[in-house]
Every structure is written in C-alpha cells, then in structure tokens.
PDB file of C-alpha atoms in Angstrom:
ATOM      1  CA  UNK A   1     147.999 101.176 119.738  1.00  0.00           C
ATOM      2  CA  UNK A   2     151.000  99.825 117.822  1.00  0.00           C
ATOM      3  CA  UNK A   3     151.406  97.173 120.504  1.00  0.00           C
ATOM      4  CA  UNK A   4     147.858  95.872 119.876  1.00  0.00           C
ATOM      5  CA  UNK A   5     148.402  95.925 116.130  1.00  0.00           C
ATOM      6  CA  UNK A   6     151.619  93.910 116.527  1.00  0.00           C
ATOM      7  CA  UNK A   7     149.890  91.364 118.780  1.00  0.00           C
ATOM      8  CA  UNK A   8     146.990  91.022 116.337  1.00  0.00           C
ATOM      9  CA  UNK A   9     149.391  90.545 113.413  1.00  0.00           C
ATOM     10  CA  UNK A  10     151.349  87.846 115.244  1.00  0.00           C
ATOM     11  CA  UNK A  11     148.106  86.126 116.256  1.00  0.00           C
ATOM     12  CA  UNK A  12     146.760  86.136 112.685  1.00  0.00           C
ATOM     13  CA  UNK A  13     150.078  84.890 111.306  1.00  0.00           C
ATOM     14  CA  UNK A  14     149.903  82.013 113.773  1.00  0.00           C
ATOM     15  CA  UNK A  15     146.391  81.142 112.670  1.00  0.00           C
ATOM     16  CA  UNK A  16     147.352  81.160 109.014  1.00  0.00           C
ATOM     17  CA  UNK A  17     150.233  78.764 109.611  1.00  0.00           C
ATOM     18  CA  UNK A  18     148.001  76.208 111.393  1.00  0.00           C
ATOM     19  CA  UNK A  19     146.559  73.311 109.396  1.00  0.00           C
ATOM     20  CA  UNK A  20     143.037  73.912 108.124  1.00  0.00           C
ATOM     21  CA  UNK A  21     141.295  71.430 110.420  1.00  0.00           C
ATOM     22  CA  UNK A  22     143.215  69.875 113.297  1.00  0.00           C
ATOM     23  CA  UNK A  23     142.030  66.450 114.399  1.00  0.00           C
ATOM     24  CA  UNK A  24     142.687  64.942 117.812  1.00  0.00           C
ATOM     25  CA  UNK A  25     143.805  61.375 118.462  1.00  0.00           C
ATOM     26  CA  UNK A  26     140.416  60.654 120.031  1.00  0.00           C
ATOM     27  CA  UNK A  27     138.654  61.831 116.873  1.00  0.00           C
ATOM     28  CA  UNK A  28     141.006  59.763 114.698  1.00  0.00           C
ATOM     29  CA  UNK A  29     140.342  56.585 116.650  1.00  0.00           C
ATOM     30  CA  UNK A  30     136.598  57.275 116.729  1.00  0.00           C
ATOM     31  CA  UNK A  31     136.513  57.745 112.952  1.00  0.00           C
ATOM     32  CA  UNK A  32     138.634  54.633 112.383  1.00  0.00           C
ATOM     33  CA  UNK A  33     136.625  52.461 114.798  1.00  0.00           C
ATOM     34  CA  UNK A  34     133.236  53.544 113.454  1.00  0.00           C
ATOM     35  CA  UNK A  35     134.139  53.845 109.791  1.00  0.00           C
ATOM     36  CA  UNK A  36     131.600  51.373 108.429  1.00  0.00           C
ATOM     37  CA  UNK A  37     128.738  52.892 110.438  1.00  0.00           C
ATOM     38  CA  UNK A  38     129.767  56.390 109.371  1.00  0.00           C
ATOM     39  CA  UNK A  39     129.816  55.313 105.713  1.00  0.00           C
ATOM     40  CA  UNK A  40     126.365  53.724 105.994  1.00  0.00           C
ATOM     41  CA  UNK A  41     124.942  56.872 107.580  1.00  0.00           C
ATOM     42  CA  UNK A  42     126.536  59.083 104.942  1.00  0.00           C
ATOM     43  CA  UNK A  43     125.034  56.969 102.179  1.00  0.00           C
ATOM     44  CA  UNK A  44     121.590  57.284 103.816  1.00  0.00           C
ATOM     45  CA  UNK A  45     122.057  61.050 104.043  1.00  0.00           C
ATOM     46  CA  UNK A  46     123.140  61.108 100.404  1.00  0.00           C
ATOM     47  CA  UNK A  47     119.952  59.320  99.315  1.00  0.00           C
ATOM     48  CA  UNK A  48     117.597  61.379 101.472  1.00  0.00           C
ATOM     49  CA  UNK A  49     119.251  64.640 100.392  1.00  0.00           C
ATOM     50  CA  UNK A  50     118.885  63.638  96.742  1.00  0.00           C
ATOM     51  CA  UNK A  51     115.159  62.995  97.270  1.00  0.00           C
ATOM     52  CA  UNK A  52     114.793  66.303  99.116  1.00  0.00           C
ATOM     53  CA  UNK A  53     116.570  68.196  96.359  1.00  0.00           C
ATOM     54  CA  UNK A  54     114.383  66.665  93.670  1.00  0.00           C
ATOM     55  CA  UNK A  55     111.276  67.494  95.696  1.00  0.00           C
ATOM     56  CA  UNK A  56     112.360  71.048  96.525  1.00  0.00           C
ATOM     57  CA  UNK A  57     113.701  71.702  93.034  1.00  0.00           C
ATOM     58  CA  UNK A  58     110.436  70.662  91.407  1.00  0.00           C
ATOM     59  CA  UNK A  59     108.444  72.545  94.069  1.00  0.00           C
ATOM     60  CA  UNK A  60     110.367  75.761  93.382  1.00  0.00           C
ATOM     61  CA  UNK A  61     110.063  75.249  89.634  1.00  0.00           C
ATOM     62  CA  UNK A  62     106.291  74.850  89.888  1.00  0.00           C
ATOM     63  CA  UNK A  63     105.999  77.967  92.036  1.00  0.00           C
ATOM     64  CA  UNK A  64     108.025  79.968  89.532  1.00  0.00           C
ATOM     65  CA  UNK A  65     106.475  78.672  86.299  1.00  0.00           C
ATOM     66  CA  UNK A  66     102.889  78.122  87.385  1.00  0.00           C
ATOM     67  CA  UNK A  67     102.365  80.931  89.892  1.00  0.00           C
ATOM     68  CA  UNK A  68     104.897  83.747  89.997  1.00  0.00           C
ATOM     69  CA  UNK A  69     105.627  84.214  86.282  1.00  0.00           C
ATOM     70  CA  UNK A  70     102.070  83.773  84.932  1.00  0.00           C
ATOM     71  CA  UNK A  71     100.665  86.071  87.596  1.00  0.00           C
ATOM     72  CA  UNK A  72     103.215  88.771  86.799  1.00  0.00           C
ATOM     73  CA  UNK A  73     102.492  88.470  83.066  1.00  0.00           C
ATOM     74  CA  UNK A  74      98.773  88.796  83.725  1.00  0.00           C
ATOM     75  CA  UNK A  75      99.293  91.794  86.000  1.00  0.00           C
ATOM     76  CA  UNK A  76     101.473  93.508  83.365  1.00  0.00           C
ATOM     77  CA  UNK A  77      98.803  92.907  80.713  1.00  0.00           C
ATOM     78  CA  UNK A  78      96.246  94.590  82.978  1.00  0.00           C
ATOM     79  CA  UNK A  79      98.569  97.430  84.058  1.00  0.00           C
ATOM     80  CA  UNK A  80      98.512  96.252  87.676  1.00  0.00           C
ATOM     81  CA  UNK A  81     102.103  95.055  88.016  1.00  0.00           C
ATOM     82  CA  UNK A  82     104.486  96.603  90.489  1.00  0.00           C
ATOM     83  CA  UNK A  83     108.247  96.823  90.426  1.00  0.00           C
ATOM     84  CA  UNK A  84     108.331  94.868  93.699  1.00  0.00           C
ATOM     85  CA  UNK A  85     106.645  91.859  92.100  1.00  0.00           C
ATOM     86  CA  UNK A  86     108.999  91.868  89.125  1.00  0.00           C
ATOM     87  CA  UNK A  87     112.002  92.265  91.417  1.00  0.00           C
ATOM     88  CA  UNK A  88     110.770  89.405  93.610  1.00  0.00           C
ATOM     89  CA  UNK A  89     110.326  87.206  90.533  1.00  0.00           C
ATOM     90  CA  UNK A  90     113.880  87.933  89.388  1.00  0.00           C
ATOM     91  CA  UNK A  91     115.300  87.328  92.869  1.00  0.00           C
ATOM     92  CA  UNK A  92     113.380  84.055  93.123  1.00  0.00           C
ATOM     93  CA  UNK A  93     114.657  82.855  89.736  1.00  0.00           C
ATOM     94  CA  UNK A  94     118.224  83.790  90.719  1.00  0.00           C
ATOM     95  CA  UNK A  95     117.910  82.134  94.135  1.00  0.00           C
ATOM     96  CA  UNK A  96     116.532  78.971  92.519  1.00  0.00           C
ATOM     97  CA  UNK A  97     119.521  78.882  90.190  1.00  0.00           C
ATOM     98  CA  UNK A  98     121.912  79.387  93.112  1.00  0.00           C
ATOM     99  CA  UNK A  99     120.119  76.592  94.999  1.00  0.00           C
ATOM    100  CA  UNK A 100     120.637  74.218  92.068  1.00  0.00           C
ATOM    101  CA  UNK A 101     124.327  75.085  91.675  1.00  0.00           C
ATOM    102  CA  UNK A 102     125.015  74.918  95.405  1.00  0.00           C
ATOM    103  CA  UNK A 103     123.286  71.559  95.636  1.00  0.00           C
ATOM    104  CA  UNK A 104     125.401  70.140  92.824  1.00  0.00           C
ATOM    105  CA  UNK A 105     128.549  71.351  94.586  1.00  0.00           C
ATOM    106  CA  UNK A 106     127.356  69.894  97.905  1.00  0.00           C
ATOM    107  CA  UNK A 107     126.507  66.565  96.291  1.00  0.00           C
ATOM    108  CA  UNK A 108     129.925  66.349  94.618  1.00  0.00           C
ATOM    109  CA  UNK A 109     131.675  67.030  97.923  1.00  0.00           C
ATOM    110  CA  UNK A 110     129.491  64.444  99.672  1.00  0.00           C
ATOM    111  CA  UNK A 111     130.324  61.872  96.991  1.00  0.00           C
ATOM    112  CA  UNK A 112     134.023  62.632  97.445  1.00  0.00           C
ATOM    113  CA  UNK A 113     133.637  62.184 101.209  1.00  0.00           C
ATOM    114  CA  UNK A 114     131.970  58.797 100.818  1.00  0.00           C
ATOM    115  CA  UNK A 115     134.826  57.573  98.592  1.00  0.00           C
ATOM    116  CA  UNK A 116     137.515  58.399 101.176  1.00  0.00           C
ATOM    117  CA  UNK A 117     138.657  55.374 103.179  1.00  0.00           C
ATOM    118  CA  UNK A 118     138.091  56.626 106.709  1.00  0.00           C
ATOM    119  CA  UNK A 119     140.059  53.755 108.266  1.00  0.00           C
ATOM    120  CA  UNK A 120     143.293  54.532 106.482  1.00  0.00           C
ATOM    121  CA  UNK A 121     142.819  58.305 106.042  1.00  0.00           C
ATOM    122  CA  UNK A 122     140.907  59.673 109.062  1.00  0.00           C
ATOM    123  CA  UNK A 123     142.501  63.140 108.729  1.00  0.00           C
ATOM    124  CA  UNK A 124     141.516  63.525 105.073  1.00  0.00           C
ATOM    125  CA  UNK A 125     138.077  62.163 105.887  1.00  0.00           C
ATOM    126  CA  UNK A 126     137.606  64.666 108.709  1.00  0.00           C
ATOM    127  CA  UNK A 127     138.826  67.593 106.577  1.00  0.00           C
ATOM    128  CA  UNK A 128     136.365  66.669 103.834  1.00  0.00           C
ATOM    129  CA  UNK A 129     133.590  66.169 106.390  1.00  0.00           C
ATOM    130  CA  UNK A 130     134.064  69.734 107.629  1.00  0.00           C
ATOM    131  CA  UNK A 131     133.823  71.027 104.049  1.00  0.00           C
ATOM    132  CA  UNK A 132     130.680  68.975 103.389  1.00  0.00           C
ATOM    133  CA  UNK A 133     129.091  70.363 106.546  1.00  0.00           C
ATOM    134  CA  UNK A 134     129.841  73.882 105.326  1.00  0.00           C
ATOM    135  CA  UNK A 135     128.289  73.098 101.933  1.00  0.00           C
ATOM    136  CA  UNK A 136     125.215  71.665 103.637  1.00  0.00           C
ATOM    137  CA  UNK A 137     124.882  74.835 105.717  1.00  0.00           C
ATOM    138  CA  UNK A 138     124.932  76.854 102.482  1.00  0.00           C
ATOM    139  CA  UNK A 139     122.084  74.654 101.188  1.00  0.00           C
ATOM    140  CA  UNK A 140     120.101  75.402 104.333  1.00  0.00           C
ATOM    141  CA  UNK A 141     120.593  79.136 103.751  1.00  0.00           C
ATOM    142  CA  UNK A 142     119.508  78.786 100.105  1.00  0.00           C
ATOM    143  CA  UNK A 143     116.269  77.063 101.121  1.00  0.00           C
ATOM    144  CA  UNK A 144     115.615  79.714 103.750  1.00  0.00           C
ATOM    145  CA  UNK A 145     116.092  82.479 101.173  1.00  0.00           C
ATOM    146  CA  UNK A 146     113.684  80.812  98.743  1.00  0.00           C
ATOM    147  CA  UNK A 147     111.075  80.398 101.473  1.00  0.00           C
ATOM    148  CA  UNK A 148     111.466  84.059 102.403  1.00  0.00           C
ATOM    149  CA  UNK A 149     110.999  85.119  98.777  1.00  0.00           C
ATOM    150  CA  UNK A 150     107.853  82.977  98.517  1.00  0.00           C
ATOM    151  CA  UNK A 151     106.466  84.624 101.661  1.00  0.00           C
ATOM    152  CA  UNK A 152     107.315  88.074 100.306  1.00  0.00           C
ATOM    153  CA  UNK A 153     105.582  87.287  97.022  1.00  0.00           C
ATOM    154  CA  UNK A 154     102.432  86.176  98.821  1.00  0.00           C
ATOM    155  CA  UNK A 155     102.429  89.432 100.822  1.00  0.00           C
ATOM    156  CA  UNK A 156     102.894  91.479  97.646  1.00  0.00           C
ATOM    157  CA  UNK A 157     100.023  89.638  95.949  1.00  0.00           C
ATOM    158  CA  UNK A 158      97.815  90.125  99.002  1.00  0.00           C
ATOM    159  CA  UNK A 159      98.639  93.851  98.848  1.00  0.00           C
ATOM    160  CA  UNK A 160      97.524  94.068  95.219  1.00  0.00           C
ATOM    161  CA  UNK A 161      94.449  91.999  95.972  1.00  0.00           C
ATOM    162  CA  UNK A 162      93.540  94.443  98.741  1.00  0.00           C
ATOM    163  CA  UNK A 163      93.748  97.379  96.308  1.00  0.00           C
ATOM    164  CA  UNK A 164      91.317  95.802  93.825  1.00  0.00           C
TER     165      UNK A 164
END
C-alpha cells in the first residue's frame, strides 16, 4: 500500500512541475502559419457570441420578469404558491446572474486572446486559447442549467394547473 502511495505522490509531483499547457512544434508552426485566418475566425466568433449573449440574456430576463416572478406573485396572493416554485424562481435568478458574470469573464478572455500576436507568441496564444475554451464550456453549462430550470418551472406550473 505504501508503495502505491509513493508512486502516486511521485506521479502527482511530476504533473505539478510540468508547464500548464505543452505545445508541440507542429502546433506552433500551424498557429504561426495560419495566424491571420485564426484571428479572423476568432473575431467572427466574438461577434456571434456577443449577439447570442444579448439574445439569451434578454430572453432569460423576459422569462424571469414577465413569467416566473409575476406568476409566483399571483399564486402567493391566491394562496396557491408552492415552495418548489419559489425555490425554482430563486435558482433561476441566481443562474441568470452567474450566466451574466461568466459571460463577461469569457468575453474578457476572448478579447485578450485576440490581442495576442500568434505569429510571435504561439505558446502564449495557445495557453490563452485553452483557457478561453474552458470559459466557453462553462458558458455552455450555464445555458444548460437555465434551460433545465425553465423546463422544471413549466412542469411545476403544469402540476398546479392540474390541481385546479
């Protein structure tokens, strides 16, 4: 058992001492050779992601302010509200806030990536690209959570509607 613990410790120590994101010579030359195309594509992504965020942000805001909140207020006034609906409303509001903050962070990282000169600094460019991809994955998870909360809210409302 001690032998496995020692091997695991040595392995982890080796991982910690490695650079964050290693880049091969092939990747370096590919980044350098295609730098202008990469930059153009990143700028297109930046614009389309900004449009998507504005659309989704306003969509989520409308759902919260014109559907979820007014419905919950009306149900409370008529003594029909449930704790599940209130909890879902709070989770949705929190998730929307997280979405907004995560998007701002993602957008800042993407802007930083676009400003890096990929011809002269392919390693820095690649490191930042990996971080931007991680931030974009977080955005995907945020959108999925919000969609799930919307679906849950619809099911909860259908449940109340069935009881009436």
